[in-house]
Coordinates of C-alpha atoms in Angstrom, one line a residue:
X1 CA -109.5 -80.6 -49.5
X2 CA -108.5 -84.0 -48.0
X3 CA -110.7 -85.4 -45.2
X4 CA -109.6 -84.4 -41.8
X5 CA -108.7 -87.2 -39.4
X6 CA -108.2 -86.9 -35.6
X7 CA -105.7 -89.3 -34.0
X8 CA -105.2 -87.8 -30.6
X9 CA -102.4 -85.5 -29.7
X10 CA -99.2 -85.4 -27.6
X11 CA -101.2 -83.7 -24.8
X12 CA -104.5 -85.7 -25.0
X13 CA -104.9 -89.5 -24.6
X14 CA -107.8 -90.3 -26.9
X15 CA -109.2 -93.9 -26.7
X16 CA -109.9 -95.6 -30.1
X17 CA -113.7 -95.3 -29.6
X18 CA -113.4 -91.5 -29.0
X19 CA -111.2 -91.0 -32.1
X20 CA -113.8 -93.1 -34.1
X21 CA -116.6 -90.8 -32.9
X22 CA -114.8 -87.6 -33.7
X23 CA -113.9 -88.8 -37.2
X24 CA -117.4 -90.1 -37.8
X25 CA -118.9 -86.7 -36.9
X26 CA -116.5 -85.0 -39.3
X27 CA -117.4 -87.4 -42.1
X28 CA -121.1 -87.0 -41.5
X29 CA -120.8 -83.2 -41.0
X30 CA -122.9 -83.6 -37.9
X31 CA -122.4 -81.9 -34.5
X32 CA -120.5 -84.2 -32.1
X33 CA -122.3 -84.4 -28.8
X34 CA -119.9 -85.4 -26.0
X35 CA -121.3 -86.4 -22.6
X36 CA -119.5 -87.6 -19.5
X37 CA -119.0 -86.7 -15.8
X38 CA -117.2 -83.4 -15.1
X39 CA -113.4 -83.5 -15.3
X40 CA -113.1 -86.2 -18.0
X41 CA -111.6 -83.9 -20.7
X42 CA -114.6 -83.0 -22.8
X43 CA -113.7 -79.3 -23.2
X44 CA -110.0 -80.2 -23.6
X45 CA -111.0 -82.6 -26.5
X46 CA -112.2 -79.7 -28.6
X47 CA -109.1 -77.7 -27.8
X48 CA -106.7 -80.5 -28.7
X49 CA -108.7 -81.4 -31.8
X50 CA -108.3 -77.8 -33.1
X51 CA -104.5 -77.9 -32.2
X52 CA -104.0 -81.4 -33.8
X53 CA -105.9 -80.5 -37.0
X54 CA -104.4 -77.0 -37.1
X55 CA -107.7 -75.3 -37.1
X56 CA -108.9 -72.2 -35.3
X57 CA -111.0 -72.8 -32.2
X58 CA -114.1 -70.7 -31.3
X59 CA -115.5 -71.4 -27.9
X60 CA -119.0 -70.6 -26.7
X61 CA -119.3 -71.3 -23.0
X62 CA -122.9 -71.7 -22.0
X63 CA -124.4 -70.2 -18.8
X64 CA -127.8 -70.6 -17.2
X65 CA -128.8 -67.3 -18.7
X66 CA -127.5 -68.0 -22.2
X67 CA -130.1 -67.9 -25.1
X68 CA -129.6 -69.4 -28.5
X69 CA -129.9 -66.0 -30.0
X70 CA -126.7 -64.9 -28.2
X71 CA -124.8 -67.4 -30.5
X72 CA -126.2 -65.7 -33.6
X73 CA -126.2 -62.0 -32.8
X74 CA -127.6 -59.4 -30.5
X75 CA -129.1 -56.1 -31.5
X76 CA -127.9 -53.3 -29.1
X77 CA -131.0 -51.1 -29.2
X78 CA -129.9 -49.2 -26.1
X79 CA -126.7 -47.9 -27.7
X80 CA -128.6 -46.9 -30.8
X81 CA -131.1 -45.0 -28.7
X82 CA -128.4 -43.2 -26.8
X83 CA -126.5 -42.3 -30.0
X84 CA -129.7 -41.0 -31.6
X85 CA -130.2 -38.7 -28.6
X86 CA -126.6 -37.5 -29.0
X87 CA -127.0 -36.9 -32.7
X88 CA -124.5 -39.5 -33.8
X89 CA -124.7 -40.0 -37.5
X90 CA -124.1 -43.8 -37.2
X91 CA -127.7 -44.3 -36.1
X92 CA -128.6 -44.4 -39.8
X93 CA -126.8 -47.7 -40.2
X94 CA -128.4 -50.3 -38.0
X95 CA -125.4 -52.6 -38.7
X96 CA -123.3 -50.7 -36.3
X97 CA -125.5 -52.0 -33.5
X98 CA -125.4 -55.7 -34.4
X99 CA -123.1 -57.7 -32.1
X100 CA -121.9 -60.9 -33.7
X101 CA -122.2 -64.2 -31.8
X102 CA -119.9 -67.2 -32.0
X103 CA -122.0 -69.0 -34.7
X104 CA -121.8 -65.9 -36.8
X105 CA -118.0 -65.7 -36.3
X106 CA -117.7 -69.4 -37.3
X107 CA -119.9 -69.0 -40.3
X108 CA -118.2 -65.9 -41.5
X109 CA -114.7 -67.4 -41.6
X110 CA -113.0 -68.2 -44.9
X111 CA -111.2 -71.1 -43.3
X112 CA -112.7 -74.1 -41.5
X113 CA -112.7 -74.0 -37.7
X114 CA -113.7 -76.0 -34.6
X115 CA -116.8 -74.5 -32.9
X116 CA -117.1 -75.6 -29.2
X117 CA -120.6 -75.2 -27.6
X118 CA -119.5 -76.0 -24.0
X119 CA -121.9 -77.4 -21.3
X120 CA -125.1 -77.0 -23.3
X121 CA -127.1 -78.6 -20.4
X122 CA -126.5 -75.5 -18.3
X123 CA -129.1 -73.5 -20.5
X124 CA -132.8 -74.0 -20.3
X125 CA -134.5 -76.9 -22.1
X126 CA -135.5 -74.8 -25.1
X127 CA -131.9 -73.8 -25.9
X128 CA -131.0 -76.9 -28.0
X129 CA -134.2 -76.8 -30.0
X130 CA -133.7 -73.2 -30.7
X131 CA -130.4 -74.0 -32.5
X132 CA -131.8 -76.9 -34.6
X133 CA -132.6 -74.9 -37.7
X134 CA -129.3 -72.9 -37.7
X135 CA -127.2 -76.1 -37.3
X136 CA -129.1 -77.9 -40.0
X137 CA -129.0 -75.1 -42.5
X138 CA -125.7 -73.7 -41.5
X139 CA -127.3 -70.4 -42.0
X140 CA -129.6 -67.9 -40.2
X141 CA -131.4 -64.6 -40.9
X142 CA -130.6 -61.2 -39.4
X143 CA -134.0 -59.6 -39.4
X144 CA -132.8 -56.1 -38.5
X145 CA -130.6 -55.8 -41.6
X146 CA -132.5 -58.3 -43.8
X147 CA -129.3 -60.4 -44.3
X148 CA -128.9 -64.2 -44.5
X149 CA -125.6 -65.4 -43.0
X150 CA -124.5 -68.6 -44.6
X151 CA -121.4 -70.6 -43.5
X152 CA -118.6 -70.2 -46.0
X153 CA -116.9 -73.3 -44.5
X154 CA -118.9 -75.8 -42.4
X155 CA -117.4 -75.7 -38.9
X156 CA -116.7 -78.8 -36.9
X157 CA -119.2 -78.5 -34.1
X158 CA -118.3 -80.0 -30.7
X159 CA -121.1 -79.9 -28.1
X160 CA -120.4 -80.9 -24.5
X161 CA -122.8 -81.9 -21.7
X162 CA -122.3 -82.9 -18.1
X163 CA -125.5 -85.0 -18.3
X164 CA -127.2 -82.8 -15.8
X165 CA -130.4 -82.7 -17.7
X166 CA -132.0 -84.6 -20.6
X167 CA -131.6 -83.0 -24.1
X168 CA -134.6 -83.0 -26.6
X169 CA -135.0 -86.0 -28.9
X170 CA -135.1 -83.8 -32.0
X171 CA -131.7 -82.3 -31.0
X172 CA -130.2 -85.7 -30.3
X173 CA -131.2 -87.0 -33.7
X174 CA -129.1 -84.4 -35.4
X175 CA -125.9 -85.2 -33.5
X176 CA -123.3 -88.0 -33.4
X177 CA -123.2 -89.0 -29.8
X178 CA -120.3 -90.3 -27.7
X179 CA -120.1 -90.8 -23.9
X180 CA -116.7 -90.5 -22.4
X181 CA -116.4 -93.3 -19.9
X182 CA -114.2 -92.8 -16.9
X183 CA -110.7 -94.0 -17.8
X184 CA -109.5 -97.4 -16.5
X185 CA -106.3 -97.7 -14.5
X186 CA -104.0 -98.1 -17.6
X187 CA -105.5 -95.2 -19.4
X188 CA -105.2 -93.0 -16.3
X189 CA -101.5 -93.9 -16.1
X190 CA -101.1 -92.8 -19.7
X191 CA -102.9 -89.5 -19.0
X192 CA -100.7 -88.9 -16.0
X193 CA -97.5 -89.6 -18.0
X194 CA -98.5 -87.0 -20.6
X195 CA -98.7 -84.4 -17.8
X196 CA -96.0 -85.7 -15.5
X197 CA -93.4 -87.7 -17.5
X198 CA -90.9 -87.8 -14.6
X199 CA -93.3 -89.0 -11.9
X200 CA -91.8 -92.1 -10.2
X201 CA -93.5 -95.4 -10.9
X202 CA -93.9 -96.2 -7.2
X203 CA -95.7 -93.0 -6.4
X204 CA -97.9 -93.3 -9.5
X205 CA -98.9 -96.9 -8.4
X206 CA -99.8 -95.9 -4.9
X207 CA -101.6 -92.7 -5.9
X208 CA -103.7 -94.5 -8.5
X209 CA -104.5 -97.3 -6.0
X210 CA -105.7 -94.8 -3.4
X211 CA -107.5 -92.6 -6.0
X212 CA -109.4 -95.5 -7.5
X213 CA -110.2 -96.8 -4.1
X214 CA -111.8 -93.5 -3.2
X215 CA -113.9 -93.5 -6.3
X216 CA -115.3 -97.0 -5.4
X217 CA -116.6 -95.7 -2.0
X218 CA -120.4 -95.9 -2.3
X219 CA -121.0 -93.1 0.1
X220 CA -119.2 -90.4 -2.0
X221 CA -121.5 -87.6 -3.1
X222 CA -119.0 -86.4 -5.7
X223 CA -116.3 -88.8 -7.0
X224 CA -112.9 -87.2 -7.8
X225 CA -112.3 -86.7 -11.5
X226 CA -109.3 -87.0 -13.7
X227 CA -108.5 -83.3 -13.5
X228 CA -108.6 -83.5 -9.7
X229 CA -106.2 -86.5 -9.8
X230 CA -103.7 -84.4 -11.8
X231 CA -104.0 -81.5 -9.4
X232 CA -103.4 -83.9 -6.5
X233 CA -100.4 -85.5 -8.1
X234 CA -99.0 -82.0 -8.7
X235 CA -99.3 -81.3 -5.0
X236 CA -97.8 -84.6 -4.0
X237 CA -94.7 -83.8 -6.1
X238 CA -94.5 -80.2 -4.8
X239 CA -94.7 -81.4 -1.2
X240 CA -92.2 -84.2 -2.0
X241 CA -94.5 -86.9 -0.6
X242 CA -93.0 -90.3 -1.4
X243 CA -94.8 -93.6 -2.2
X244 CA -94.0 -95.1 1.2
X245 CA -95.5 -92.1 3.0
X246 CA -98.6 -92.3 0.8
X247 CA -98.9 -96.0 1.5
X248 CA -98.6 -95.4 5.3
X249 CA -101.3 -92.8 5.2
X250 CA -103.6 -95.1 3.1
X251 CA -103.2 -98.0 5.6
X252 CA -104.7 -95.8 8.2
X253 CA -107.5 -94.6 6.0
X254 CA -106.0 -91.1 5.6
X255 CA -105.3 -89.2 2.4
X256 CA -102.7 -86.4 2.3
X257 CA -103.9 -83.1 0.7
X258 CA -107.4 -84.5 0.6
X259 CA -108.9 -81.2 -0.4
X260 CA -107.6 -81.7 -4.0
X261 CA -109.8 -84.8 -4.4
X262 CA -112.9 -84.4 -2.3
X263 CA -114.9 -81.2 -2.5
X264 CA -117.8 -81.6 -0.1
X265 CA -117.9 -81.6 3.7
X266 CA -120.1 -84.7 3.6
X267 CA -117.5 -86.7 1.7
X268 CA -114.6 -85.6 3.8
X269 CA -116.6 -86.4 7.0
X270 CA -117.5 -89.8 5.6
X271 CA -113.9 -90.6 4.9
X272 CA -113.0 -89.6 8.4
X273 CA -115.5 -92.1 9.8
X274 CA -114.1 -94.8 7.6
X275 CA -110.6 -94.0 8.8
X276 CA -111.8 -94.4 12.4
X277 CA -113.3 -97.8 11.6
X278 CA -110.1 -98.9 9.9
X279 CA -108.0 -98.0 13.0
X280 CA -110.3 -100.1 15.2

């Protein structure tokens, strides 16, 4: 099989350094660890990779209560106990009570797939270490049935992190790492054009100027992200707000439809104080 190469997609603007990281991880057969602030397209990268490479996508979205074992399998002892009390003949086969996790699903496929382990930093600190052996071996044991599940085709593993907590060194050593930097103005314009190809140049210019100006405010607790910029532009178009109107608001320190960009009361209050200073 020829080597897979990712070159972006018609719906995802991938900078050269990101494409290089993706293809390096594929070549090395290592998990690709993607970090970056929320809203920079980490999860979307895995989705668009799978689409561009024409591979199935399996997504494992991590929560604070998620354990590594959940990705392998879970043994439903409660259902087996209930069935035994009801005299169900299936209790003789413990395999009926093994629930497959996303890693098992990925390992058991005849074709190659993209496996997304999304927001790994939400889980406890032991979670990444608990997956080391399975990701290295591409295999794991099912103790209840005395099986060893080995990957038929090595999946392309994409792991995302919002950088909310440090990951263990042993885990980091086994990954190819890439940090998605926040896009510059030109890249932002390309991203917007992918989603809103008919957006007027004047409105895009004014919106990006205001958006990037907001991000530079040192007092912001949460800077607006790329996804929030896209939501805001969608609203500006829906409300038929023109570039001149946006510029007039900005000159007074005001931002129309501000709730699409700022998501804390402290940030909104701080912007209000700034507007008062500008008027004076």
